[in-house]
PDB file of N, CA and C in Angstrom:
ATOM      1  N   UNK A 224      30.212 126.732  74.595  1.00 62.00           N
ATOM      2  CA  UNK A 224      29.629 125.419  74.396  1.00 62.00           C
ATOM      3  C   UNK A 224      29.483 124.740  75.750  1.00 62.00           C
ATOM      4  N   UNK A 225      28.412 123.874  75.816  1.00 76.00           N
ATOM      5  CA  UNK A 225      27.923 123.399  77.016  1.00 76.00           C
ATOM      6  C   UNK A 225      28.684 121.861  77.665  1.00 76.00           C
ATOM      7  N   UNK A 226      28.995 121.756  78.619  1.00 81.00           N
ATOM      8  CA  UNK A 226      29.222 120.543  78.698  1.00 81.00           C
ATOM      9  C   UNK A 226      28.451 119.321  78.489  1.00 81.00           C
ATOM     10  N   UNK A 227      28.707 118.509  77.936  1.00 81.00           N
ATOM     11  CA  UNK A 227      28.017 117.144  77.618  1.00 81.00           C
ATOM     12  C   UNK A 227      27.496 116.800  78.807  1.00 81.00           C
ATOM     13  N   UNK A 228      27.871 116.546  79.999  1.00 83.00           N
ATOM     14  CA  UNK A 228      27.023 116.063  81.597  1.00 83.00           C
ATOM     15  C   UNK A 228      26.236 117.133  81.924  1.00 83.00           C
ATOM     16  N   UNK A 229      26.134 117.892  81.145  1.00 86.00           N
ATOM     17  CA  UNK A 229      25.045 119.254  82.144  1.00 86.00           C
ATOM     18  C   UNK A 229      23.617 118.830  81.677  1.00 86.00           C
ATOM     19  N   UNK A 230      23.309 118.077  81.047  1.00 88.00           N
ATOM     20  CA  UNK A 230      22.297 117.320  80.885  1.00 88.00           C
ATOM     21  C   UNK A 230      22.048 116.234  81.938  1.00 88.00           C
ATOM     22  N   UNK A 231      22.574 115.987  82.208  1.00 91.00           N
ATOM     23  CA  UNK A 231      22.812 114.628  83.250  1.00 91.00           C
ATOM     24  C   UNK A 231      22.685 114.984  84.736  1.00 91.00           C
ATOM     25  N   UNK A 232      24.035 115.393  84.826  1.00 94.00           N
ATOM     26  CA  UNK A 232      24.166 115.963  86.360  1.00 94.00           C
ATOM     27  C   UNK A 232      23.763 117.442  86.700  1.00 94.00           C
ATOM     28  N   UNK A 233      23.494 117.246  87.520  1.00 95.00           N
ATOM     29  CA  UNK A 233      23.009 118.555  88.871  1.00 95.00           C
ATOM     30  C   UNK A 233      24.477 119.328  89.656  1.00 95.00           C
ATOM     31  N   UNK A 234      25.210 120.627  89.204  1.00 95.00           N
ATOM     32  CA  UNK A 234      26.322 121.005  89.846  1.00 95.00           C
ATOM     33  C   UNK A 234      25.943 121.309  91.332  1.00 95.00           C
ATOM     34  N   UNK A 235      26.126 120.802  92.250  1.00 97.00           N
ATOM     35  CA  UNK A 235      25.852 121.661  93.427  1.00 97.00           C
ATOM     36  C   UNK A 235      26.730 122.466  93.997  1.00 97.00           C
ATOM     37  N   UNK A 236      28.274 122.142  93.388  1.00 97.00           N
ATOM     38  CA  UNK A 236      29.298 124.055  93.588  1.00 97.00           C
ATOM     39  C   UNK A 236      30.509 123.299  92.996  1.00 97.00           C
ATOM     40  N   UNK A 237      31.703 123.779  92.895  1.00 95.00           N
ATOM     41  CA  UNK A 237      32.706 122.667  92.019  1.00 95.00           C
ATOM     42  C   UNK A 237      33.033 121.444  92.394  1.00 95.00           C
ATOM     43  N   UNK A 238      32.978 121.048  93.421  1.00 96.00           N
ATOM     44  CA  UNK A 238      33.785 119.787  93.381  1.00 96.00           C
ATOM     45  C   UNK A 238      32.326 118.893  93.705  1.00 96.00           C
ATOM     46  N   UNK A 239      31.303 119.102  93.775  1.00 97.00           N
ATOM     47  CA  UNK A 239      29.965 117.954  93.649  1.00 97.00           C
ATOM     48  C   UNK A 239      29.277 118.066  92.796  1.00 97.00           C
ATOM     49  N   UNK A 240      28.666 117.083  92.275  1.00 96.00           N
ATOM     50  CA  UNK A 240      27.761 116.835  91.257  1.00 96.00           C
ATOM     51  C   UNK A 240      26.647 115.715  91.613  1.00 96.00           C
ATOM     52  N   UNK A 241      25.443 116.092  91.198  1.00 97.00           N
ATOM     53  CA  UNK A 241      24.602 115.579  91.472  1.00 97.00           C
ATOM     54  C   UNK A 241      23.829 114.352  90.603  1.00 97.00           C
ATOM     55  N   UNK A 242      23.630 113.244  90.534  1.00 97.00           N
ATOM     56  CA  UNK A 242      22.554 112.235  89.662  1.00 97.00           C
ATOM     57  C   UNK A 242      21.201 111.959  90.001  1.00 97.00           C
ATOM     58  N   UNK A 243      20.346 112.899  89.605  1.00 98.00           N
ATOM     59  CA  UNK A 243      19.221 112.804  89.924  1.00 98.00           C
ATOM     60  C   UNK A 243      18.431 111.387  89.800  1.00 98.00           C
ATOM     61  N   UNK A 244      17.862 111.197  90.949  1.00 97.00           N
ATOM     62  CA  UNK A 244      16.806 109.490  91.221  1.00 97.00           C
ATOM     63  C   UNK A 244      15.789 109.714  89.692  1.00 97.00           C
ATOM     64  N   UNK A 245      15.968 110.716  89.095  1.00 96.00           N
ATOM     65  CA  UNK A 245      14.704 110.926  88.131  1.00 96.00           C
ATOM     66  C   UNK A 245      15.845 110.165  86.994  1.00 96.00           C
ATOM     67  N   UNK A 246      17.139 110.062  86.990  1.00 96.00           N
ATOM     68  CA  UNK A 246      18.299 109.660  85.934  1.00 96.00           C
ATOM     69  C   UNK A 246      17.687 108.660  84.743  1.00 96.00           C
ATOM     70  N   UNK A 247      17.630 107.610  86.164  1.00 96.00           N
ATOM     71  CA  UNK A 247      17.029 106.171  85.628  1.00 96.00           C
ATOM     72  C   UNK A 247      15.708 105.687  86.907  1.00 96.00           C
ATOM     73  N   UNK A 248      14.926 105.179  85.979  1.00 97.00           N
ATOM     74  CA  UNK A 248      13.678 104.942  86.712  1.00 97.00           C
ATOM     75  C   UNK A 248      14.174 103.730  87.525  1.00 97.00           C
ATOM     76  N   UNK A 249      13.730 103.749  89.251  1.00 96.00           N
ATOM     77  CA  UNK A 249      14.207 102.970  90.259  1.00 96.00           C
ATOM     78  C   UNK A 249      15.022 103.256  90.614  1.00 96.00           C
ATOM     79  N   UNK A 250      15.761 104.070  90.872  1.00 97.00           N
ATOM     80  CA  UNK A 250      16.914 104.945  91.564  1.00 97.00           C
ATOM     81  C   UNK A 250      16.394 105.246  92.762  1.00 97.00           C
ATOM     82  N   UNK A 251      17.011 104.562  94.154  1.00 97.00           N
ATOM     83  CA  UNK A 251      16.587 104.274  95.287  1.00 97.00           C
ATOM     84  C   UNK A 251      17.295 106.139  95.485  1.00 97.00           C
ATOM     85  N   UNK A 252      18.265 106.241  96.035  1.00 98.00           N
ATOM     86  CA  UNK A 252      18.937 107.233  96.244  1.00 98.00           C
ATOM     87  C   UNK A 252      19.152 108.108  94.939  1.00 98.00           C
ATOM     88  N   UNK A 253      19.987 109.338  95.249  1.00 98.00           N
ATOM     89  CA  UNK A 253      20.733 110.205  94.332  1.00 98.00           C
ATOM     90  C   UNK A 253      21.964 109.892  93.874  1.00 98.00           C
ATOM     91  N   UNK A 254      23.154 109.791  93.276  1.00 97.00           N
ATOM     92  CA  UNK A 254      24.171 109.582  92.898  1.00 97.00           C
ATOM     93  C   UNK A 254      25.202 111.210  93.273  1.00 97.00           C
ATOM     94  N   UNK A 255      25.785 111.112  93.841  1.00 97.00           N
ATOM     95  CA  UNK A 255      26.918 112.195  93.809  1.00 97.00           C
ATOM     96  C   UNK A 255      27.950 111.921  93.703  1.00 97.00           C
ATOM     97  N   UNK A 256      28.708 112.726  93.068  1.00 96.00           N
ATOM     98  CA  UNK A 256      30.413 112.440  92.523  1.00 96.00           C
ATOM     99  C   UNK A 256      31.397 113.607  92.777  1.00 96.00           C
ATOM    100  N   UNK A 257      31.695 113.626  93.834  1.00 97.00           N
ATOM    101  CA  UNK A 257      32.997 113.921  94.237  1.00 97.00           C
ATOM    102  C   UNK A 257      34.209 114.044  92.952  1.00 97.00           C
ATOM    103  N   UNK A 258      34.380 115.549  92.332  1.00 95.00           N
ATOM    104  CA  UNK A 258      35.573 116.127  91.415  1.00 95.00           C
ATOM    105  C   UNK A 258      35.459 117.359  91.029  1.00 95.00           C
ATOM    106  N   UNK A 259      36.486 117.395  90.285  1.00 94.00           N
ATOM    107  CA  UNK A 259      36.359 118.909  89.601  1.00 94.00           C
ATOM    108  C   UNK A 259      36.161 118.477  88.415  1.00 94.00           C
ATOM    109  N   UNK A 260      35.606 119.599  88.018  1.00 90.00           N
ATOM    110  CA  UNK A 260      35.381 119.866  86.393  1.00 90.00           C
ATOM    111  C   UNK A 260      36.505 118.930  85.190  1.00 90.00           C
ATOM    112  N   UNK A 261      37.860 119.082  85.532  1.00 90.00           N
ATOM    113  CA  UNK A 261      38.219 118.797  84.542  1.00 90.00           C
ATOM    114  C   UNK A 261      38.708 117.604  84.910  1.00 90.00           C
ATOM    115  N   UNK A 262      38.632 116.826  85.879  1.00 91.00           N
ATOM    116  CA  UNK A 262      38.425 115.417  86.352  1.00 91.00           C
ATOM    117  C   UNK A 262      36.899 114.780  85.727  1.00 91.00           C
ATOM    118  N   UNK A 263      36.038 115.507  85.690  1.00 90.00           N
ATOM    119  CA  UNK A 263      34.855 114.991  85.314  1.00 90.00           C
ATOM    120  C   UNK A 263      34.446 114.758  84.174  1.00 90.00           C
ATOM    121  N   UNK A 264      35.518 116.102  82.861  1.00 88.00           N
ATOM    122  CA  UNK A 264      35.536 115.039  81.404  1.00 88.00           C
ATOM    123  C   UNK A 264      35.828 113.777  81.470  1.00 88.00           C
ATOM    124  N   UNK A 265      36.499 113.065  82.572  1.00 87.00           N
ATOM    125  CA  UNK A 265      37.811 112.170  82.550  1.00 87.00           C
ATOM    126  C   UNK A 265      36.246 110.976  82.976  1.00 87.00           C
ATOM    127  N   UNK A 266      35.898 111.175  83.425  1.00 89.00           N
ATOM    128  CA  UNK A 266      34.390 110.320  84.570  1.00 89.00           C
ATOM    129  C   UNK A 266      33.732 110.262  83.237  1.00 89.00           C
ATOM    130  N   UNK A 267      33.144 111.515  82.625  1.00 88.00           N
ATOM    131  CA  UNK A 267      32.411 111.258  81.362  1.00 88.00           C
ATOM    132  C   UNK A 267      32.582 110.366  80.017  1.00 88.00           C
ATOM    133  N   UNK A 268      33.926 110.805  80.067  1.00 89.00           N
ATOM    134  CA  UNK A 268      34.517 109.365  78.949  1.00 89.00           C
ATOM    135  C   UNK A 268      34.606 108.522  78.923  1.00 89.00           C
ATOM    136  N   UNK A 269      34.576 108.223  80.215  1.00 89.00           N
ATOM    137  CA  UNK A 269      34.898 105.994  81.031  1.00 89.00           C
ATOM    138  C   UNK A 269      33.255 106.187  81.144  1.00 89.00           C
ATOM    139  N   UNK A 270      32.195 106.589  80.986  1.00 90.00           N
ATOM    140  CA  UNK A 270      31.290 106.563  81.606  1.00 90.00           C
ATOM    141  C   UNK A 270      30.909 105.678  83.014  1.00 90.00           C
ATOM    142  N   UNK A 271      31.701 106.180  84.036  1.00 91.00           N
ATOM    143  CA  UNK A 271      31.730 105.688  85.270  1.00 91.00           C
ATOM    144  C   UNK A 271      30.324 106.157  85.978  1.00 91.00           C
ATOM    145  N   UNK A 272      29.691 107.516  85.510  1.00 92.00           N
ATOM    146  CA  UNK A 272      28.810 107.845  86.110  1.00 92.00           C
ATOM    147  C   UNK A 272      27.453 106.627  85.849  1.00 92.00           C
ATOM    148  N   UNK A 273      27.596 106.025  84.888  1.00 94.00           N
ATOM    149  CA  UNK A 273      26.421 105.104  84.764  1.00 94.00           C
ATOM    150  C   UNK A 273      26.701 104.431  86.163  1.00 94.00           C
ATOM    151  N   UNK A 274      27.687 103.866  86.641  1.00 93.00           N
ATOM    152  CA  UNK A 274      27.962 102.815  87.310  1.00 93.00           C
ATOM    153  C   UNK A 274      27.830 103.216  88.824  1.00 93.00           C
ATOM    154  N   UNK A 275      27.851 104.627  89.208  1.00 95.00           N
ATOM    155  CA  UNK A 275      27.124 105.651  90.087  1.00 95.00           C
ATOM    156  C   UNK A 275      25.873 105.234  90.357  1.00 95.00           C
ATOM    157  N   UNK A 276      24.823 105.626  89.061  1.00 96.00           N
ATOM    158  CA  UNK A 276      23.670 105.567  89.037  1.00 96.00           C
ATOM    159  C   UNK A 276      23.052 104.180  89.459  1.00 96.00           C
ATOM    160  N   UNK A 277      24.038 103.087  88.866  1.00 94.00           N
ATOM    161  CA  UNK A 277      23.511 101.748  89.060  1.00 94.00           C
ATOM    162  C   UNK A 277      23.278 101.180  90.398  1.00 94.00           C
ATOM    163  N   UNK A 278      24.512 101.784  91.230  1.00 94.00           N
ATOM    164  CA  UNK A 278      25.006 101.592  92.527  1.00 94.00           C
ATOM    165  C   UNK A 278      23.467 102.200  93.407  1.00 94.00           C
ATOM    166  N   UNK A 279      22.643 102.782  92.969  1.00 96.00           N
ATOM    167  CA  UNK A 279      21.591 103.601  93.545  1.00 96.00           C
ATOM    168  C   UNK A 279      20.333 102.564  93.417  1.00 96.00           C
ATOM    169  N   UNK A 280      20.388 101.626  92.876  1.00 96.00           N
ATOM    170  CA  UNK A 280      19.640 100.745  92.812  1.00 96.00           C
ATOM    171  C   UNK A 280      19.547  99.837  93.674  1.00 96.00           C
ATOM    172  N   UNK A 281      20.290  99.411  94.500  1.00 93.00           N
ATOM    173  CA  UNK A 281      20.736  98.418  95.557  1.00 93.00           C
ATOM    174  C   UNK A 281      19.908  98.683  97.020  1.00 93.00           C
ATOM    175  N   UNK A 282      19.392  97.413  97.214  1.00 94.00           N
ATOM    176  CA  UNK A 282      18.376  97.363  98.321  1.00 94.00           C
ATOM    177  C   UNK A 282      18.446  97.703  99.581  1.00 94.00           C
ATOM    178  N   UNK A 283      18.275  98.569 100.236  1.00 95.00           N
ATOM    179  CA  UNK A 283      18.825  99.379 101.913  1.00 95.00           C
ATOM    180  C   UNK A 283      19.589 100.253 101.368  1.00 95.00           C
ATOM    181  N   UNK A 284      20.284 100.827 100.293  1.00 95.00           N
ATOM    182  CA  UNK A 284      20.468 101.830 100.129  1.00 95.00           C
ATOM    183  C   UNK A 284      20.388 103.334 101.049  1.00 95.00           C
ATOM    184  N   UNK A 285      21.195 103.907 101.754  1.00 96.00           N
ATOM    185  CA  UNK A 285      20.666 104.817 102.395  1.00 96.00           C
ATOM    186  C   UNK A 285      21.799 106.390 101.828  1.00 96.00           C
ATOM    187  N   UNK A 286      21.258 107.654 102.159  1.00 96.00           N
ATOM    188  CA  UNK A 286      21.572 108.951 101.447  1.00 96.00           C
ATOM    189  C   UNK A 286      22.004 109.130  99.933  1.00 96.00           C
ATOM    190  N   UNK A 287      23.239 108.664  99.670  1.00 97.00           N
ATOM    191  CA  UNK A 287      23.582 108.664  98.300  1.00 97.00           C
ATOM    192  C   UNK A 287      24.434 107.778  97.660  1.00 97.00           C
ATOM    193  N   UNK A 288      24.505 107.016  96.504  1.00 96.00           N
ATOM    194  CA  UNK A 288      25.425 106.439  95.760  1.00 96.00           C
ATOM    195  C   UNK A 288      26.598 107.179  95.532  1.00 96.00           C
ATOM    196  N   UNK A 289      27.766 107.117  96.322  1.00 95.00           N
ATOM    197  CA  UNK A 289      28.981 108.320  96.406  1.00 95.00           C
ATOM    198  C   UNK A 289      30.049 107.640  95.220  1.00 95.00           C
ATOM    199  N   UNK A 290      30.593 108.501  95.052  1.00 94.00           N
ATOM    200  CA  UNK A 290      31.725 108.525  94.057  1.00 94.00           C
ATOM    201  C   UNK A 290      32.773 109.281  94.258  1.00 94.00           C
ATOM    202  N   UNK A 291      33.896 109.111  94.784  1.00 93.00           N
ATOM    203  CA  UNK A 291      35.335 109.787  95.133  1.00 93.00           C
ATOM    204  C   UNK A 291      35.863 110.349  93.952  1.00 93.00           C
ATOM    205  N   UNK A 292      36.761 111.605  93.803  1.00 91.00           N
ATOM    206  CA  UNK A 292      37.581 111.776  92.748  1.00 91.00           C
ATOM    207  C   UNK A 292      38.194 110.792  91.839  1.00 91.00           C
ATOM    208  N   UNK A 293      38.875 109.781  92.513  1.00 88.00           N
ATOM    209  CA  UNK A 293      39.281 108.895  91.507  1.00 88.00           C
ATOM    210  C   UNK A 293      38.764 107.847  90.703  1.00 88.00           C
ATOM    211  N   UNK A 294      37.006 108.028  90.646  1.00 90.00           N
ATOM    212  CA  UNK A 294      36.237 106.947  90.285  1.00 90.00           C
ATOM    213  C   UNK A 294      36.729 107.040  88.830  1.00 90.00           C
ATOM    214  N   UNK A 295      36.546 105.380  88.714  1.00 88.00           N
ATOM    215  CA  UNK A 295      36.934 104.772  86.972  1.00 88.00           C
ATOM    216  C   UNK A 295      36.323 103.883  86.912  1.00 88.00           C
ATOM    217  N   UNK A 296      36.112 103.120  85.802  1.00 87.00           N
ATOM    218  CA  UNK A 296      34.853 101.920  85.680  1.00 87.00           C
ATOM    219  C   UNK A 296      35.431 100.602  86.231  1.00 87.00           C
ATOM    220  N   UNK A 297      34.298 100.040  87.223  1.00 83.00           N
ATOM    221  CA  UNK A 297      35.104  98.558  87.848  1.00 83.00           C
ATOM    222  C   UNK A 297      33.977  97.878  87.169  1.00 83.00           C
ATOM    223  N   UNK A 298      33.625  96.994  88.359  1.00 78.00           N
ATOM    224  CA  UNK A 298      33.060  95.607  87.677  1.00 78.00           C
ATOM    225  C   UNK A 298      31.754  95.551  88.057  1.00 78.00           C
ATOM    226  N   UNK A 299      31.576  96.387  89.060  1.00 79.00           N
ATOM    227  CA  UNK A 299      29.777  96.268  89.444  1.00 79.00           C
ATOM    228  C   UNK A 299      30.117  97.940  89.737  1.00 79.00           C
ATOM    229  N   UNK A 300      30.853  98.080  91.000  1.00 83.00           N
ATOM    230  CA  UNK A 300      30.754  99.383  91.647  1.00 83.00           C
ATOM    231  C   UNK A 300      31.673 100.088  90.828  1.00 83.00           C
ATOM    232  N   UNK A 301      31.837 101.168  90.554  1.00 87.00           N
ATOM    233  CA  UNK A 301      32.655 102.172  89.651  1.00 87.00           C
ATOM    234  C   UNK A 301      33.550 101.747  90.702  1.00 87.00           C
ATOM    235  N   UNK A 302      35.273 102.034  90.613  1.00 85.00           N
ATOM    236  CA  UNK A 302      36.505 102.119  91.110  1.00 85.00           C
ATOM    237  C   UNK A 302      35.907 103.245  91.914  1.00 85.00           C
ATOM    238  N   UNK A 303      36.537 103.579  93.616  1.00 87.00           N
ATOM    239  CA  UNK A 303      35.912 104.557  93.993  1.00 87.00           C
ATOM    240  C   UNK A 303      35.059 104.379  94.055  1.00 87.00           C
ATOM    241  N   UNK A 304      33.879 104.136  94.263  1.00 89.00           N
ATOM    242  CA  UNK A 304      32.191 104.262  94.456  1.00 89.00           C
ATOM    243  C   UNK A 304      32.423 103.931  95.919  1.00 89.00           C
ATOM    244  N   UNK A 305      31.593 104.119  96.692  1.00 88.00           N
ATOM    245  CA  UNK A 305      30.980 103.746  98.285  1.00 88.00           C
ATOM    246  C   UNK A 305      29.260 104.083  98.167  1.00 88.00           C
ATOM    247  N   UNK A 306      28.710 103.126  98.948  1.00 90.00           N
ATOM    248  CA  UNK A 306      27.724 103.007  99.258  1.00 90.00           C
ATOM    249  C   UNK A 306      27.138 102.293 100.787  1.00 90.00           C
ATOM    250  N   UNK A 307      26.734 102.826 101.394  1.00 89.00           N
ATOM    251  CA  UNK A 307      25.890 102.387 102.589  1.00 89.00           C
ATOM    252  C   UNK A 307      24.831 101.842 102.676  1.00 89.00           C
ATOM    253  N   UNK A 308      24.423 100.448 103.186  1.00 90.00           N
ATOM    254  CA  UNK A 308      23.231 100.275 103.320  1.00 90.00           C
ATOM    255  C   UNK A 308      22.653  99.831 104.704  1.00 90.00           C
ATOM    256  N   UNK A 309      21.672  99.621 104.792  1.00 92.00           N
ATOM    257  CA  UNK A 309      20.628  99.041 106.022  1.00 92.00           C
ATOM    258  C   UNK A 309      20.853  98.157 106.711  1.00 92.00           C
ATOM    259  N   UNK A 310      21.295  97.716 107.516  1.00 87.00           N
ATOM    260  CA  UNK A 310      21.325  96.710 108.205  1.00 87.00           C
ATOM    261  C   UNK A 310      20.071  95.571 108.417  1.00 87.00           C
ATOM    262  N   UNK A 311      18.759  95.997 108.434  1.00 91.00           N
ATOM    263  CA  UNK A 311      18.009  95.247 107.993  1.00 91.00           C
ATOM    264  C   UNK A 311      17.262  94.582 106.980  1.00 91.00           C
ATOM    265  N   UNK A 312      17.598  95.192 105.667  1.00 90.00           N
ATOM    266  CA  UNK A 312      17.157  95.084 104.361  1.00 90.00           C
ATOM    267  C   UNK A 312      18.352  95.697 103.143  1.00 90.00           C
ATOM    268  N   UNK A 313      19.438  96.098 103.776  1.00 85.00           N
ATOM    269  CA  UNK A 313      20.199  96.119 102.640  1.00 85.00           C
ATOM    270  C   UNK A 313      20.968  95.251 102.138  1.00 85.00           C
ATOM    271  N   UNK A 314      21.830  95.299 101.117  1.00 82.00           N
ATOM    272  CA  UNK A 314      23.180  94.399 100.852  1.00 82.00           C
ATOM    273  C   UNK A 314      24.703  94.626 101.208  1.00 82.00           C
ATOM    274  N   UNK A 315      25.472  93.482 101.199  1.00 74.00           N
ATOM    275  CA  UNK A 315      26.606  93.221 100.687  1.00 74.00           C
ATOM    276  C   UNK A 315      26.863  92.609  99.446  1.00 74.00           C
ATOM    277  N   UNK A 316      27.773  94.020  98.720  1.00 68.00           N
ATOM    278  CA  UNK A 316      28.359  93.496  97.434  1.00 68.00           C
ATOM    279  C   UNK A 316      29.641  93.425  97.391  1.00 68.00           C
ATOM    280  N   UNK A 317      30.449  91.967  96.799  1.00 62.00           N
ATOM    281  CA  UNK A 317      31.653  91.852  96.776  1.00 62.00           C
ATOM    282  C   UNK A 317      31.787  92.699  96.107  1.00 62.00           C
ATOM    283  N   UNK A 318      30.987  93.050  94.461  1.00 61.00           N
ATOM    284  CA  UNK A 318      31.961  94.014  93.870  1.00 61.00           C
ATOM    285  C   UNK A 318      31.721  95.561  94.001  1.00 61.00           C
ATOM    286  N   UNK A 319      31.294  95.934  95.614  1.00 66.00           N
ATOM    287  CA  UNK A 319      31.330  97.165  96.137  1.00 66.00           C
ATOM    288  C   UNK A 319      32.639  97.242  96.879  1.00 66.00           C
ATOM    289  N   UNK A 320      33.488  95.841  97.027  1.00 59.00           N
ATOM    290  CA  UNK A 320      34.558  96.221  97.355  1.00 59.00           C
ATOM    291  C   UNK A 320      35.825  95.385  96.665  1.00 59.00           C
ATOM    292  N   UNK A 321      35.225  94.866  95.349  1.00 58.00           N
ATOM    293  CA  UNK A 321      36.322  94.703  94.599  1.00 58.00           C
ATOM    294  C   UNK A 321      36.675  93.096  93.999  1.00 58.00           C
ATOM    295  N   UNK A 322      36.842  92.629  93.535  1.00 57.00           N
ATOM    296  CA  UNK A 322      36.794  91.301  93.195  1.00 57.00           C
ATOM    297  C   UNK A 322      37.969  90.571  93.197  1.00 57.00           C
ATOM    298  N   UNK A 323      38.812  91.930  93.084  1.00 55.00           N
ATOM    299  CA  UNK A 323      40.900  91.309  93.397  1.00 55.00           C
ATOM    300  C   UNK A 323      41.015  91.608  94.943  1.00 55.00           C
ATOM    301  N   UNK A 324      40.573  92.163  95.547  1.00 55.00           N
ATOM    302  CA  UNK A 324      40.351  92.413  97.325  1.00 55.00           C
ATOM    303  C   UNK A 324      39.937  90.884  97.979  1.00 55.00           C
ATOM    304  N   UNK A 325      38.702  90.376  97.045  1.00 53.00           N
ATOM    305  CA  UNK A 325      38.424  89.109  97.433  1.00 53.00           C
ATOM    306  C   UNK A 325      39.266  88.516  96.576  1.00 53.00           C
ATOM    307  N   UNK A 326      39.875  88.078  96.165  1.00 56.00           N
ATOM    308  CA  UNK A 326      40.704  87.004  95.767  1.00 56.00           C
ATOM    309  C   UNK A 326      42.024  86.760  96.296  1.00 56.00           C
ATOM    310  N   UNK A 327      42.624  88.308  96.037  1.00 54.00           N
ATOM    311  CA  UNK A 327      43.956  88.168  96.940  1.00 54.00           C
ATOM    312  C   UNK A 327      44.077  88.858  97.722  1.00 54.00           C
ATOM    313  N   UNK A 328      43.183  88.886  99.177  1.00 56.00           N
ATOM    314  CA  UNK A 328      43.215  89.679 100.250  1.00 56.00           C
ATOM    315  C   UNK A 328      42.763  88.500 100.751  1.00 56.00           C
ATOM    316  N   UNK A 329      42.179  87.300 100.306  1.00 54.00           N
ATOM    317  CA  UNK A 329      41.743  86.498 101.305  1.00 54.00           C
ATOM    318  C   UNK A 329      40.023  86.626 101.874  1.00 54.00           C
ATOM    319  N   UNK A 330      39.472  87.519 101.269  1.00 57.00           N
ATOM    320  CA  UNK A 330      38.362  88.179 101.869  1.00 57.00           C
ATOM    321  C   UNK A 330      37.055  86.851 101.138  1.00 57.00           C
ATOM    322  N   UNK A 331      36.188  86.996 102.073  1.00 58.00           N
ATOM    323  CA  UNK A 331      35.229  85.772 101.327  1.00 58.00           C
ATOM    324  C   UNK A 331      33.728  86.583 101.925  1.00 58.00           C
ATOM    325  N   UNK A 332      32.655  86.269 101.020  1.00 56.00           N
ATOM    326  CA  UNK A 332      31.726  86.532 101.333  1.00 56.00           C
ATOM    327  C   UNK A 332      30.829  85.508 101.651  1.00 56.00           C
ATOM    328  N   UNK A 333      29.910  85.770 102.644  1.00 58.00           N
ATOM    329  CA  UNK A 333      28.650  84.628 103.126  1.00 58.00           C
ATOM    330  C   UNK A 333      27.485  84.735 102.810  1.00 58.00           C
ATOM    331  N   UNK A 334      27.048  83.788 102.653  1.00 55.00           N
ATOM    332  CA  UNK A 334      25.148  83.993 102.617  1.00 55.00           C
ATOM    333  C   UNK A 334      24.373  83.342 103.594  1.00 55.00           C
TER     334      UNK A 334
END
């Protein structure tokens, strides 16, 4: 029997997986997720990978919407997620780095 994400994701050897820009229409980048297999039922059930994909949407976006082994569902960015963007046209998202980081780390964002 097939795995439920083999519809979804792209294996590129065990521990990467791929989210194709074709996932969801407007997918600036690809989504990749950093795990193994049986970490990745664990991703499939929280459906964290949506929150991958979403992360690929974000403006200056550059190579891929990444996802570490320990990704779990946060509040914008999956737990674990990283993303890079542009210095001339991309963003800063607080909740690419967390919303209890800004609150009790002291951290503040500007516009």
């Amino acid at each position: 029997m097939s795995a439920p994400w083999e519809k979804v994701l792209n294996k590129i050897d065990d521990y990467r997986w791929e989210i194709p820009t074709g996932y969801k229409s407007g997918m600036r980048v690809p989504g990749l997720i950093y795990a193994s297999e049986s970490l990745l039922s664990h991703i499939w059930e929280e459906n964290a990978f949506e929150q991958v994909a979403n992360v690929a949407f974000l403006p200056g976006i550059v190579g891929h919407s990444l996802a570490m082994p320990d990704i779990h569902w946060g509040y914008g960015f999956p737990i674990g997620g990283v993303a890079a963007t542009r210095l001339d046209d991309g963003v800063v998202s607080p909740g690419g780095v967390g919303f209890d980081i800004i609150v009790v780390c002291g951290s503040c964002a500007l516009t």
